[in-house]
Coordinates of C-alpha atoms in Angstrom, one line a residue:
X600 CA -17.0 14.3 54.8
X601 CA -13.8 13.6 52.8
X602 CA -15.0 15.7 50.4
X603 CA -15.8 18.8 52.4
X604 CA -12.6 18.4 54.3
X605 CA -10.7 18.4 51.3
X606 CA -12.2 21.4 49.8
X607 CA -11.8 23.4 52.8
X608 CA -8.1 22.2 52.9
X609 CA -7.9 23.6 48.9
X610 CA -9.6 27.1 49.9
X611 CA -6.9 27.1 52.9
X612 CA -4.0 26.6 50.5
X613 CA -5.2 29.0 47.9
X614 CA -6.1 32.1 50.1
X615 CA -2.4 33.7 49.1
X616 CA -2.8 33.8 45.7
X617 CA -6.1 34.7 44.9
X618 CA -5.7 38.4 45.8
X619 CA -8.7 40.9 44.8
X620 CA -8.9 44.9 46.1
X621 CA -7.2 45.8 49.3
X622 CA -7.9 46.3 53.0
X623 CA -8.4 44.3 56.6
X624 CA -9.9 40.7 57.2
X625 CA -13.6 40.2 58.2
X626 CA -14.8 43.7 59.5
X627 CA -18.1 44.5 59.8
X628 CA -19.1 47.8 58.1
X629 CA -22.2 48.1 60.9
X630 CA -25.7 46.7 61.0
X631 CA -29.1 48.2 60.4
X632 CA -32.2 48.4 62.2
X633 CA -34.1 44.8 62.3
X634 CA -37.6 46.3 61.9
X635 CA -39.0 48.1 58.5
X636 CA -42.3 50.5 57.7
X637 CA -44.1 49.3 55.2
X638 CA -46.6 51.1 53.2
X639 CA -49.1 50.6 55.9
X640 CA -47.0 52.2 58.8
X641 CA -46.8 48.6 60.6
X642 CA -43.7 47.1 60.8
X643 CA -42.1 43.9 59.6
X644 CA -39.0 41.8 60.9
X645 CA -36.6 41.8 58.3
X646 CA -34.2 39.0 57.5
X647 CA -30.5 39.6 58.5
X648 CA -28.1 38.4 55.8
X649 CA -23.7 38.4 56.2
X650 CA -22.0 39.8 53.1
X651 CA -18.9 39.4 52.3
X652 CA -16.7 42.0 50.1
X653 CA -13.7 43.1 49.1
X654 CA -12.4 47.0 49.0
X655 CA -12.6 47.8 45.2
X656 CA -15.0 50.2 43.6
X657 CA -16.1 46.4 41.2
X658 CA -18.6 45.9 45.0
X659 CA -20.0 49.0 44.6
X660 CA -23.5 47.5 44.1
X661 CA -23.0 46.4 47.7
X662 CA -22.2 49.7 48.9
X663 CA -25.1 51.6 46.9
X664 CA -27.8 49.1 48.1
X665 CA -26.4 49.1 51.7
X666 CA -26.1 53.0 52.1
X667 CA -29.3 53.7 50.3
X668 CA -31.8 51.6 51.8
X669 CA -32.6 48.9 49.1
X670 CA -31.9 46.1 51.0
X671 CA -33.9 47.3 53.8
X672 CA -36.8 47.6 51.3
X673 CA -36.6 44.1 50.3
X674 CA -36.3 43.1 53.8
X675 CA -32.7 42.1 54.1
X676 CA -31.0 43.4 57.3
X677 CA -27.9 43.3 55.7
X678 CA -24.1 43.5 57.3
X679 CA -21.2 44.1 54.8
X680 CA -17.8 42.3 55.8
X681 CA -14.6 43.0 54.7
X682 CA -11.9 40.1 53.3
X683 CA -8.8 40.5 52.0
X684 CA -8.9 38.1 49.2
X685 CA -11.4 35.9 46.9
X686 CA -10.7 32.4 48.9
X687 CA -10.8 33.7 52.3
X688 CA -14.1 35.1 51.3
X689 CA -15.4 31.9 50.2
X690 CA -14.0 29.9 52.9
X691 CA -16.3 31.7 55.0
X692 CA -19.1 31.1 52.6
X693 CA -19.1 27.7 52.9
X694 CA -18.3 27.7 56.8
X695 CA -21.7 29.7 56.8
X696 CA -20.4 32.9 58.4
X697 CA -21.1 34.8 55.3
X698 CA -24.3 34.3 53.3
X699 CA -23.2 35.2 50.0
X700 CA -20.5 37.3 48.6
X701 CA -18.6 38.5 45.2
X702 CA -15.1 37.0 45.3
X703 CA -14.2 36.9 42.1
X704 CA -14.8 34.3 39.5
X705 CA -11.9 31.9 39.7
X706 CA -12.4 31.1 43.0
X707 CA -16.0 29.9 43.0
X708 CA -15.6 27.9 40.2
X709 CA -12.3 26.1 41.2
X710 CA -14.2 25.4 44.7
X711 CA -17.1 24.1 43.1
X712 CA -14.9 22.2 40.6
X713 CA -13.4 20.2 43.5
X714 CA -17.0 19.8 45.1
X715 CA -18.5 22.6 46.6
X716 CA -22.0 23.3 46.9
X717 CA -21.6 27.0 45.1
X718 CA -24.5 28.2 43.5
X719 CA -23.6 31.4 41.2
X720 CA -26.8 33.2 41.3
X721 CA -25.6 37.3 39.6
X722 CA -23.3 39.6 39.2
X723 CA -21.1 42.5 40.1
X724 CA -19.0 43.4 37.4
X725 CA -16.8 42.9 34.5
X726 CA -13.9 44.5 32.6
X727 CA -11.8 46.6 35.4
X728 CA -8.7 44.9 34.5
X729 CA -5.7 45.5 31.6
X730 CA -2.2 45.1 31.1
X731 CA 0.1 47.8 31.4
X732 CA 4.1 48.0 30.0
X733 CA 6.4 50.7 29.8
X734 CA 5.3 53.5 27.2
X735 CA 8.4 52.9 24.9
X736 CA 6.9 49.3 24.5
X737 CA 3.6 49.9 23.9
X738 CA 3.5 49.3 20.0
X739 CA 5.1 46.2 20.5
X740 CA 3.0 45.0 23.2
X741 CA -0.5 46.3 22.3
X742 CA -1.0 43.4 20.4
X743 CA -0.6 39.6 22.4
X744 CA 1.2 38.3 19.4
X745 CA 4.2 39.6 20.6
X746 CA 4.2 38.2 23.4
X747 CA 6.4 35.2 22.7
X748 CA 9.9 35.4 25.0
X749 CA 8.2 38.1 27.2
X750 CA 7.7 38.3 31.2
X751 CA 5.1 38.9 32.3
X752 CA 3.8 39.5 35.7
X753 CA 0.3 38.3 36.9
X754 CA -1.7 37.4 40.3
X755 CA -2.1 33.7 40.1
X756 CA -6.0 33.2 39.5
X757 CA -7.0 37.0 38.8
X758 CA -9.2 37.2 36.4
X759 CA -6.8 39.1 34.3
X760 CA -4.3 36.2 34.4
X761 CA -6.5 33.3 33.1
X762 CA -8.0 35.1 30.5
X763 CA -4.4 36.5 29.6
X764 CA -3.1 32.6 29.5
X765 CA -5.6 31.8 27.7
X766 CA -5.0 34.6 25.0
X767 CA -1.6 33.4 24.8
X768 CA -2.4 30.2 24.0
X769 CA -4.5 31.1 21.3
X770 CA -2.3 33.2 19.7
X771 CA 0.2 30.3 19.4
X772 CA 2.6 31.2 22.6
X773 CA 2.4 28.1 25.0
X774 CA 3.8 29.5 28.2
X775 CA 3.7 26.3 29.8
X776 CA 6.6 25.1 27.1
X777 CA 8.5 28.4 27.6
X778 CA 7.4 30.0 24.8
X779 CA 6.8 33.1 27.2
X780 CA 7.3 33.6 31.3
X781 CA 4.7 34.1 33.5
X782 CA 5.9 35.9 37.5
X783 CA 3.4 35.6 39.6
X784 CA 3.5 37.6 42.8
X785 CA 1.2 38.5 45.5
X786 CA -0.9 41.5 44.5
X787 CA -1.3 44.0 41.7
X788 CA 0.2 46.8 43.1
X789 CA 3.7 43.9 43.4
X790 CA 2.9 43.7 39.1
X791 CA 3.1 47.3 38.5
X792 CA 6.3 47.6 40.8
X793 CA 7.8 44.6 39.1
X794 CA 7.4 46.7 35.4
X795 CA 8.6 49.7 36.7
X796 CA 12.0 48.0 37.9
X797 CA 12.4 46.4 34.4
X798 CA 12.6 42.9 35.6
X799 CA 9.5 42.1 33.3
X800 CA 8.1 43.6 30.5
X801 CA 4.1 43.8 31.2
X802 CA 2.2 43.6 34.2
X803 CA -1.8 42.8 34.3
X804 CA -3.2 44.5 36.6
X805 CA -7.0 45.7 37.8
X806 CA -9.0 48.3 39.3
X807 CA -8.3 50.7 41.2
X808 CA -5.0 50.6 39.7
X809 CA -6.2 50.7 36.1
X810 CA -7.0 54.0 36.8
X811 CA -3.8 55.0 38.5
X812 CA -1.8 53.7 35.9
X813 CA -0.5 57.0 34.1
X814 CA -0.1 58.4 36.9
X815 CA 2.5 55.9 37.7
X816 CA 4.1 56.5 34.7
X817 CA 3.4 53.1 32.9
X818 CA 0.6 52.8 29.8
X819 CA -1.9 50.7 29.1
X820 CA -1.1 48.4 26.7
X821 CA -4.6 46.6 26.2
X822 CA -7.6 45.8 28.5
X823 CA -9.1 42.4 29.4
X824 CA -11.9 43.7 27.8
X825 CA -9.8 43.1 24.3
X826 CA -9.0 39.8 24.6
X827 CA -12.0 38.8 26.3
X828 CA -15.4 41.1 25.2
X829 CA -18.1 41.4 28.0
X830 CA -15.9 39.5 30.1
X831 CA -17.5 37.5 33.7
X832 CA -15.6 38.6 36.7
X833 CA -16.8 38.8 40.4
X834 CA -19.6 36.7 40.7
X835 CA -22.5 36.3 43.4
X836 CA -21.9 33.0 45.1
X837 CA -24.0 31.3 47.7
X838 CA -24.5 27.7 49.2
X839 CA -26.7 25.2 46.8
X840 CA -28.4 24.6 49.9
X841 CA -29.2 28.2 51.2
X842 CA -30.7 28.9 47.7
X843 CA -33.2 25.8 47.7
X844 CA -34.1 26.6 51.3
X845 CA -35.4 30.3 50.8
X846 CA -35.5 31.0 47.1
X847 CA -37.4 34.3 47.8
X848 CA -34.6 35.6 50.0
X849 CA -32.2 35.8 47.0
X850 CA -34.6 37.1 44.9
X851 CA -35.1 40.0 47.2
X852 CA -31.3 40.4 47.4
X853 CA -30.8 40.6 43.5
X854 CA -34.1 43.0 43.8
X855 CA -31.6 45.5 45.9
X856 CA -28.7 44.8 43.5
X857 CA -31.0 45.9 40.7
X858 CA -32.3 49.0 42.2
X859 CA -28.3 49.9 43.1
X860 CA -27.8 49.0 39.8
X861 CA -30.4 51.8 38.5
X862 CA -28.9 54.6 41.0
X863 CA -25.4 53.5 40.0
X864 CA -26.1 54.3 36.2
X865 CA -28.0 57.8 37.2
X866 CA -26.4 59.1 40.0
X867 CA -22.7 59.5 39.3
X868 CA -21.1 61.8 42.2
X869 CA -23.3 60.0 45.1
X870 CA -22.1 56.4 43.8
X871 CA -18.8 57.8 43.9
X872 CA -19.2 59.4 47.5
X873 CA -20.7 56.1 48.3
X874 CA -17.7 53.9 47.3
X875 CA -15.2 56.4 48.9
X876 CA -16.0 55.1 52.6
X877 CA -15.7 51.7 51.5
X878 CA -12.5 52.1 49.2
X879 CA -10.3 54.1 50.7
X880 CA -8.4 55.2 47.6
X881 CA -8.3 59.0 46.0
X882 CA -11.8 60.0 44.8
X883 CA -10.9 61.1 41.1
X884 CA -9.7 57.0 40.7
X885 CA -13.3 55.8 41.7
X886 CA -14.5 58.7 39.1
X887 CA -12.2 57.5 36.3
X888 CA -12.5 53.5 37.4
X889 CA -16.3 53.9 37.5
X890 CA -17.5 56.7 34.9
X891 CA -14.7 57.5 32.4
X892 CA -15.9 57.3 28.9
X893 CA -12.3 54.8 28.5
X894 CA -13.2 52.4 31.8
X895 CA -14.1 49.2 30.9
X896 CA -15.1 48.4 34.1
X897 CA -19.0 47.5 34.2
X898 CA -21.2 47.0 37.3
X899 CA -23.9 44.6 36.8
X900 CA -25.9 42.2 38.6
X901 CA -26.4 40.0 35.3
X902 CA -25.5 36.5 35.7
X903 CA -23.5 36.4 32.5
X904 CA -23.6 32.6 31.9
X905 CA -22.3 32.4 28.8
X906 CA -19.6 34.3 29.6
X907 CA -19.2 32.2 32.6
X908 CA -19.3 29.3 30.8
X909 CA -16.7 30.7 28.2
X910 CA -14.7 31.2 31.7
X911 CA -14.9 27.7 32.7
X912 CA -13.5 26.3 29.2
X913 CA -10.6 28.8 29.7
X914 CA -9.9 27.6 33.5
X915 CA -9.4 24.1 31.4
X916 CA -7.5 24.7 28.8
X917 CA -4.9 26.9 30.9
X918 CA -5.2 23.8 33.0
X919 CA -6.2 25.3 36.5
X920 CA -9.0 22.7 36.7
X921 CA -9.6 19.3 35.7
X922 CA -13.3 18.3 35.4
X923 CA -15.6 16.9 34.0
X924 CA -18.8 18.9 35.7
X925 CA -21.0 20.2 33.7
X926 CA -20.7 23.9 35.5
X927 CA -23.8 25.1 33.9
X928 CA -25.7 23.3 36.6
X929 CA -24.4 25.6 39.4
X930 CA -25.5 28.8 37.4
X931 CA -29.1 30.0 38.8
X932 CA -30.4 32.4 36.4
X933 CA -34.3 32.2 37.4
X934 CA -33.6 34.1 40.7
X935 CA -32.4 37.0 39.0
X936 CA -34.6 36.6 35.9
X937 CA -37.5 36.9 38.9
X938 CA -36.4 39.9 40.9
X939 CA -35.9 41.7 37.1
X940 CA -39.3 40.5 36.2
X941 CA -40.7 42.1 39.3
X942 CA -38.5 45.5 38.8
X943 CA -40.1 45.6 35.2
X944 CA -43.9 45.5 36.6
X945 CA -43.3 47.7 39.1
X946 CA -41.6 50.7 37.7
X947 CA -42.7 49.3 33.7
X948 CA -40.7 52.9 32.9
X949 CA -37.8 52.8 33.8
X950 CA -35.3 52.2 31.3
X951 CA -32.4 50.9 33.2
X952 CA -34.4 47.8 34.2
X953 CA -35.3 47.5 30.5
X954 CA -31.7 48.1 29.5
X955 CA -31.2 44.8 31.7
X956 CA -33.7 43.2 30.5
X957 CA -32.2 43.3 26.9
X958 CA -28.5 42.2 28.6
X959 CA -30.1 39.1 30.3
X960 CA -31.4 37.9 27.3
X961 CA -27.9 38.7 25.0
X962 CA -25.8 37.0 28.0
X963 CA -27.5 34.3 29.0
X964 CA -30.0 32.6 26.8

């Protein structure tokens, strides 16, 4: 009980800093019908599920399998709730209001690193996230040796900013000696302010404002993506115990991802039209964000465990946890490994589902 009180205290604490996408707390985006056709014309009872994401174009698997029907055809009844930020999210995963959600990748694995039962069973996405400086600067600060006796501004447990600190140390610049300043504030959009008054000189930042950032007059100085290749961000979390209880529920629900997945890479203006009612930001930003030969961001329902893994090491040696776990054993990749399987027999043509085939086995094997 100490345990569980003391984690829910932590998510409490942390639900101001870890700051992901935009919008209002816990709204529903509607519920569909409880009953299915299936090939026979009978119908079946289909199993409602709670998601939980956050207003960025890096859910849009959500969205896609939601507004097209996949999760209906794997039986989920599934309602899409909206959170502000990563801990608030998983605070409500482990309350059990919310079956399973992408709220980031920080967040699940400092919860789990102070006892939660998090299981991380996919993905959503990766990349989406750079830092950006003034254009006059960017020769200087294209390249994170120079960073030493810079500020920089960050969201404290972004993705961007652990794999940044990380980077730093590396390269030899100890920011936790002084060797270079780290501002954290409260969202992205507060980074790319802070630049563009001068009071630092690079801001990390992430999507949709990646895309936005020329238009705000700042530059991208590098990505994530260059200091961090095939990088693990939002990650698809769910209770130890829900998982063991119904392992064929979450293989149906990375079934839907993966069909989202396939209509994401082949259907670029509906994805886009899609993500517009759940991201209320100008369309032509989800088009860059999501399809722009330059975007780094990549939508995936891969596990990524070594990358994960990779992430973990960095959350130590920056120093934002202190464990001995051995993380791997919170990282299901047989549920997804199953629904992808299945995909494969069923449409043995389709060359998305092989494409992810060959991922799985470069990114977590």
């Amino acid at each position: 009980m100490k345990k569980i009180l003391s984690v829910l205290m932590m998510v409490v604490l942390m639900a101001t800093t870890l700051l992901t996408g935009c919008g209002q707390k816990a709204e529903t985006q509607g519920a569909s019908e409880a009953v299915q056709a299936n090939a026979s014309g009978s119908q079946k009872e289909l199993q409602k599920m709670n998601i939980g994401y956050l207003a960025s174009p890096e859910h849009l698997l959500y969205f896609v399998a939601k507004e097209k029907g996949f999760f209906e055809e794997e039986g989920i009844d599934a309602n899409l709730f909206l959170f502000t930020n990563s801990a608030e999210g998983l605070n409500a995963t482990i309350a059990k209001k919310v079956d399973v959600g992408s709220f980031g990748v920080s967040a699940p694995l400092v919860f789990t690193a102070k006892g939660a039962d998090i299981q991380v069973i996919g993905g959503q996405n990766s990349g989406a996230c750079a830092l950006v400086c003034m254009p006059d600067r960017y020769d200087e600060l294209k390249d994170i040796n120079n960073y030493k006796g810079k500020k920089v501004a960050t969201v404290r447990l972004s993705t961007a900013d652990v794999i940044f600190r990380g980077a730093l140390i590396d390269a030899g610049i100890d920011y936790r000696k002084g060797d270079a300043e780290i501002i954290e504030l409260e969202s992205p959009a507060a980074t790319m302010e802070a630049l563009k008054k001068g009071t630092v000189d690079a801001a990390l930042i992430w999507t949709p404002y990646v895309a936005m950032a020329e238009d705000q007059g700042v530059k991208i100085g590098m990505y994530i993506t260059d200091l961090f290749e095939n990088n693990v961000c939002c990650r698809q979390a769910v209770l130890g115990s829900e998982l063991e209880a119904n392992p064929e529920r979450w293989e149906s629900f990375m079934a839907a991802l993966i069909k989202a997945y396939d209509f994401y890479m082949t259907n670029h203006e509906e994805t886009v039209e899609i993500t517009s009612k759940y991201v209320k930001v100008d369309k032509k930003y989800l088009d860059k964000e999501t399809y722009d030969a330059d975007a780094t961001m990549v939508c995936s329902p891969d596990p990524l465990r070594n990358s994960t893994l990779k992430y973990w090491d960095i959350m130590k040696k920056t120093g934002f946890i202190e464990s001995e776990l051995d993380i791997d054993e919170h990282i299901n990749t047989d549920v997804y490994k199953k629904a992808l399987d299945r995909m494969i027999s069923e449409y043995p043509d389709n060359e998305n589902y092989k494409a992810l085939l060959n991922d799985f086995e470069m990114n977590n094997i």
